[in-house]
CSV table of C-alpha atoms in Angstrom, one decimal:
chain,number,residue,atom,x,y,z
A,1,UNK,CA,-19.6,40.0,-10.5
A,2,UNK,CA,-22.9,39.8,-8.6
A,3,UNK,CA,-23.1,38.4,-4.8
A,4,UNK,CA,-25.4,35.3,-6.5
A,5,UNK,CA,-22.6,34.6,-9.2
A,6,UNK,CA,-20.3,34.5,-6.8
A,7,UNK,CA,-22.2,32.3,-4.6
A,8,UNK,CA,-22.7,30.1,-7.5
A,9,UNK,CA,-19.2,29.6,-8.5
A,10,UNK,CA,-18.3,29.2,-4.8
A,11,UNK,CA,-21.1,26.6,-4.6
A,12,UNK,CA,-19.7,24.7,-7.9
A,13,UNK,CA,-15.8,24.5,-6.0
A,14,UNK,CA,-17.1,22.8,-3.4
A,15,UNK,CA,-19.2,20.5,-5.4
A,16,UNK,CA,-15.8,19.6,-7.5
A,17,UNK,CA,-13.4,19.6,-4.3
A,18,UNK,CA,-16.1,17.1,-2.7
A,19,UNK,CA,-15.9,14.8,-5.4
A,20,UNK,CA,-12.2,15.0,-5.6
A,21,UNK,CA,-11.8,13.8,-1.8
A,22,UNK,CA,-14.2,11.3,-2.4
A,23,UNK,CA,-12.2,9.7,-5.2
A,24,UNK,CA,-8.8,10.5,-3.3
A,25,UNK,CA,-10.1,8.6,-0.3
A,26,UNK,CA,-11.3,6.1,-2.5
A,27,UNK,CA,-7.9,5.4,-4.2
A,28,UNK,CA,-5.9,5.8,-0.5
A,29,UNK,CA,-8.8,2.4,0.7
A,30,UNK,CA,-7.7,0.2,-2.2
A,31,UNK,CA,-4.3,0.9,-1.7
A,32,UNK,CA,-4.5,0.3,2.4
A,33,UNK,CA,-5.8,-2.7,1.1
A,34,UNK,CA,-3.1,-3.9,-1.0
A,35,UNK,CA,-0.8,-2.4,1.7
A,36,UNK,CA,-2.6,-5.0,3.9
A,37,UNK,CA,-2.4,-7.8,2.0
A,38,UNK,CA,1.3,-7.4,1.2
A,39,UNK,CA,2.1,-7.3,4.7
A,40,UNK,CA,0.3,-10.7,5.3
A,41,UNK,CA,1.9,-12.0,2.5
A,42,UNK,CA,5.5,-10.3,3.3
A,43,UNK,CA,4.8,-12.2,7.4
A,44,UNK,CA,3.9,-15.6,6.0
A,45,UNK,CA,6.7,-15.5,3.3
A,46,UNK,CA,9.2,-14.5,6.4
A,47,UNK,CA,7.6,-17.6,9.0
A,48,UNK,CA,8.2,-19.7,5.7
A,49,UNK,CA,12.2,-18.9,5.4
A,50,UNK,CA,12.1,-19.2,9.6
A,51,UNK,CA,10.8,-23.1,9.1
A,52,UNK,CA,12.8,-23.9,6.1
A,53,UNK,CA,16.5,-22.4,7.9
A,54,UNK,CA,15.2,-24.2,11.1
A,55,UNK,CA,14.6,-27.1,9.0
A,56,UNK,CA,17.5,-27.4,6.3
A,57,UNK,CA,20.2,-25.4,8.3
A,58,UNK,CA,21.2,-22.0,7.6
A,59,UNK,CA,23.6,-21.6,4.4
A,60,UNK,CA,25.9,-19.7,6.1
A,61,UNK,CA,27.2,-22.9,8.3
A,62,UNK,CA,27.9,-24.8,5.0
A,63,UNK,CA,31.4,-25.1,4.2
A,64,UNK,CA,32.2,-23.5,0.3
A,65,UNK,CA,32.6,-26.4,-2.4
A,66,UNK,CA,36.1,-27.4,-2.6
A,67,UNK,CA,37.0,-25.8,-5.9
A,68,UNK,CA,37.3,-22.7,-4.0
């Protein structure tokens, strides 16, 4: 194999190995993003169960029904 085919092929890996981090990072931002926006969601669901025990009592203090 010649020093130019070798350079070639060497030059054609890299060409494939760049565009294979470029879609890898591409795939790792949308999923930060959902990552993100499930951890907003995941805090504002968790404030709403803080207001609605602080509000309606937590079900633990309720007595069982008296069928029990």
């Amino acid at each position: 194999m010649s020093l130019e085919m070798r350079i070639a092929e060497l030059e054609s890996r890299l060409a494939f190995q760049d565009d294979t981090i470029q879609a890898l990072n591409d795939v790792l931002i949308a999923q930060q993003r959902v990552v993100d926006r499930m951890q907003l969601q995941l805090t504002a669901l968790a404030r709403r169960q803080e207001e609605l025990l602080s509000q309606f009592g937590s079900v633990e203090d309720e007595a069982p029904p008296p069928h029990y």
